[in-house]
Amino acid sequence: MKSSASDRPSGSLPREAQELMKNPSALKALLQSPETKRLISLLQQQGDLQGAAKQVKAGDASALQEMLLRLGQSREGGEALTDMEGRLERR
């Protein structure tokens, strides 16, 4: 189910994210999950999350990808990303 950055053009959304965007009930459940709230909090500490989200909405995920890469380099961020990955695999 995982896709790597090499499977898609730079800055584009992974297939799983595109599929999730088409399922409003699954997206709502994901957005309300504790894993998402923790991840959002950590991302907000890194910088302009709203700006990155606007770019994603416009079809360019590169800024958010960069934030996630930086986040994954910390212990707490790595754990949050692992928790989110587990949540996505369970859906």
PDB file of C-alpha atoms in Angstrom:
ATOM      1  CA  MET A   1       0.000   0.000   0.000  1.00  0.00           C
ATOM      2  CA  LYS A   2       2.940   2.332   0.501  1.00  0.00           C
ATOM      3  CA  SER A   3       4.249   4.389  -2.378  1.00  0.00           C
ATOM      4  CA  SER A   4       7.602   6.053  -2.483  1.00  0.00           C
ATOM      5  CA  ALA A   5       8.463   9.514  -3.702  1.00  0.00           C
ATOM      6  CA  SER A   6      10.156   7.886  -6.690  1.00  0.00           C
ATOM      7  CA  ASP A   7       6.783   6.426  -7.770  1.00  0.00           C
ATOM      8  CA  ARG A   8       5.341   9.870  -8.554  1.00  0.00           C
ATOM      9  CA  PRO A   9       6.364  13.277  -9.828  1.00  0.00           C
ATOM     10  CA  SER A  10       8.066  15.558  -7.312  1.00  0.00           C
ATOM     11  CA  GLY A  11       5.530  17.413  -5.194  1.00  0.00           C
ATOM     12  CA  SER A  12       2.493  15.356  -6.240  1.00  0.00           C
ATOM     13  CA  LEU A  13       0.255  13.581  -3.754  1.00  0.00           C
ATOM     14  CA  PRO A  14       0.708   9.844  -3.220  1.00  0.00           C
ATOM     15  CA  ARG A  15      -2.013   7.589  -4.626  1.00  0.00           C
ATOM     16  CA  GLU A  16      -3.231   6.743  -1.114  1.00  0.00           C
ATOM     17  CA  ALA A  17      -3.713  10.426  -0.306  1.00  0.00           C
ATOM     18  CA  GLN A  18      -5.591  10.990  -3.545  1.00  0.00           C
ATOM     19  CA  GLU A  19      -7.896   8.057  -2.722  1.00  0.00           C
ATOM     20  CA  LEU A  20      -8.439   9.350   0.809  1.00  0.00           C
ATOM     21  CA  MET A  21      -9.447  12.752  -0.534  1.00  0.00           C
ATOM     22  CA  LYS A  22     -12.277  11.012  -2.450  1.00  0.00           C
ATOM     23  CA  ASN A  23     -13.694   9.399   0.718  1.00  0.00           C
ATOM     24  CA  PRO A  24     -15.124  12.151   2.972  1.00  0.00           C
ATOM     25  CA  SER A  25     -16.052   9.872   5.888  1.00  0.00           C
ATOM     26  CA  ALA A  26     -12.601   8.246   6.017  1.00  0.00           C
ATOM     27  CA  LEU A  27     -10.934  11.652   5.694  1.00  0.00           C
ATOM     28  CA  LYS A  28     -13.051  13.076   8.523  1.00  0.00           C
ATOM     29  CA  ALA A  29     -12.207  10.137  10.790  1.00  0.00           C
ATOM     30  CA  LEU A  30      -8.510  10.513  10.003  1.00  0.00           C
ATOM     31  CA  LEU A  31      -8.554  14.258  10.666  1.00  0.00           C
ATOM     32  CA  GLN A  32     -10.199  13.729  14.058  1.00  0.00           C
ATOM     33  CA  SER A  33      -7.818  10.973  15.167  1.00  0.00           C
ATOM     34  CA  PRO A  34      -5.338  11.463  18.026  1.00  0.00           C
ATOM     35  CA  GLU A  35      -2.500  10.559  15.641  1.00  0.00           C
ATOM     36  CA  THR A  36      -3.431  13.396  13.293  1.00  0.00           C
ATOM     37  CA  LYS A  37      -3.816  15.919  16.105  1.00  0.00           C
ATOM     38  CA  ARG A  38      -0.365  15.029  17.449  1.00  0.00           C
ATOM     39  CA  LEU A  39       1.209  15.233  14.001  1.00  0.00           C
ATOM     40  CA  ILE A  40      -0.432  18.593  13.249  1.00  0.00           C
ATOM     41  CA  SER A  41       0.797  19.990  16.536  1.00  0.00           C
ATOM     42  CA  LEU A  42       4.366  18.927  15.770  1.00  0.00           C
ATOM     43  CA  LEU A  43       4.165  20.300  12.226  1.00  0.00           C
ATOM     44  CA  GLN A  44       2.837  23.649  13.486  1.00  0.00           C
ATOM     45  CA  GLN A  45       5.921  23.933  15.673  1.00  0.00           C
ATOM     46  CA  GLN A  46       8.083  23.628  12.548  1.00  0.00           C
ATOM     47  CA  GLY A  47       6.715  26.570  10.607  1.00  0.00           C
ATOM     48  CA  ASP A  48       4.088  27.608   8.105  1.00  0.00           C
ATOM     49  CA  LEU A  49       1.791  24.575   8.089  1.00  0.00           C
ATOM     50  CA  GLN A  50      -1.098  26.626   6.690  1.00  0.00           C
ATOM     51  CA  GLY A  51       1.039  27.779   3.777  1.00  0.00           C
ATOM     52  CA  ALA A  52       2.136  24.203   3.076  1.00  0.00           C
ATOM     53  CA  ALA A  53      -1.498  23.056   3.231  1.00  0.00           C
ATOM     54  CA  LYS A  54      -2.495  25.712   0.695  1.00  0.00           C
ATOM     55  CA  GLN A  55       0.215  24.456  -1.626  1.00  0.00           C
ATOM     56  CA  VAL A  56      -1.061  20.879  -1.237  1.00  0.00           C
ATOM     57  CA  LYS A  57      -4.577  22.046  -2.091  1.00  0.00           C
ATOM     58  CA  ALA A  58      -3.141  23.609  -5.253  1.00  0.00           C
ATOM     59  CA  GLY A  59      -1.502  20.263  -6.123  1.00  0.00           C
ATOM     60  CA  ASP A  60       2.050  20.855  -4.861  1.00  0.00           C
ATOM     61  CA  ALA A  61       2.955  18.771  -1.825  1.00  0.00           C
ATOM     62  CA  SER A  62       6.681  19.638  -1.845  1.00  0.00           C
ATOM     63  CA  ALA A  63       6.601  22.069   1.116  1.00  0.00           C
ATOM     64  CA  LEU A  64       4.651  19.598   3.264  1.00  0.00           C
ATOM     65  CA  GLN A  65       6.944  16.771   2.204  1.00  0.00           C
ATOM     66  CA  GLU A  66       9.947  18.833   3.318  1.00  0.00           C
ATOM     67  CA  MET A  67       8.307  19.525   6.683  1.00  0.00           C
ATOM     68  CA  LEU A  68       7.579  15.821   7.119  1.00  0.00           C
ATOM     69  CA  LEU A  69      11.163  14.902   6.264  1.00  0.00           C
ATOM     70  CA  ARG A  70      12.473  17.326   8.893  1.00  0.00           C
ATOM     71  CA  LEU A  71       9.918  16.089  11.410  1.00  0.00           C
ATOM     72  CA  GLY A  72      10.937  12.474  10.835  1.00  0.00           C
ATOM     73  CA  GLN A  73      14.499  13.287  11.846  1.00  0.00           C
ATOM     74  CA  SER A  74      13.472  13.841  15.469  1.00  0.00           C
ATOM     75  CA  ARG A  75      12.573  11.007  17.830  1.00  0.00           C
ATOM     76  CA  GLU A  76       9.156  12.442  18.695  1.00  0.00           C
ATOM     77  CA  GLY A  77       8.413  13.257  15.070  1.00  0.00           C
ATOM     78  CA  GLY A  78       9.486   9.820  13.905  1.00  0.00           C
ATOM     79  CA  GLU A  79       7.174   8.214  16.450  1.00  0.00           C
ATOM     80  CA  ALA A  80       4.286  10.454  15.367  1.00  0.00           C
ATOM     81  CA  LEU A  81       4.838   9.564  11.723  1.00  0.00           C
ATOM     82  CA  THR A  82       4.988   5.854  12.559  1.00  0.00           C
ATOM     83  CA  ASP A  83       1.744   6.152  14.539  1.00  0.00           C
ATOM     84  CA  MET A  84       0.085   7.925  11.596  1.00  0.00           C
ATOM     85  CA  GLU A  85       1.320   5.309   9.157  1.00  0.00           C
ATOM     86  CA  GLY A  86      -0.227   2.613  11.376  1.00  0.00           C
ATOM     87  CA  ARG A  87      -3.496   4.536  11.453  1.00  0.00           C
ATOM     88  CA  LEU A  88      -3.548   4.780   7.661  1.00  0.00           C
ATOM     89  CA  GLU A  89      -2.834   1.068   7.257  1.00  0.00           C
ATOM     90  CA  ARG A  90      -5.746   0.209   9.591  1.00  0.00           C
ATOM     91  CA  ARG A  91      -8.320   2.231   7.652  1.00  0.00           C
TER      92      ARG A  91
END
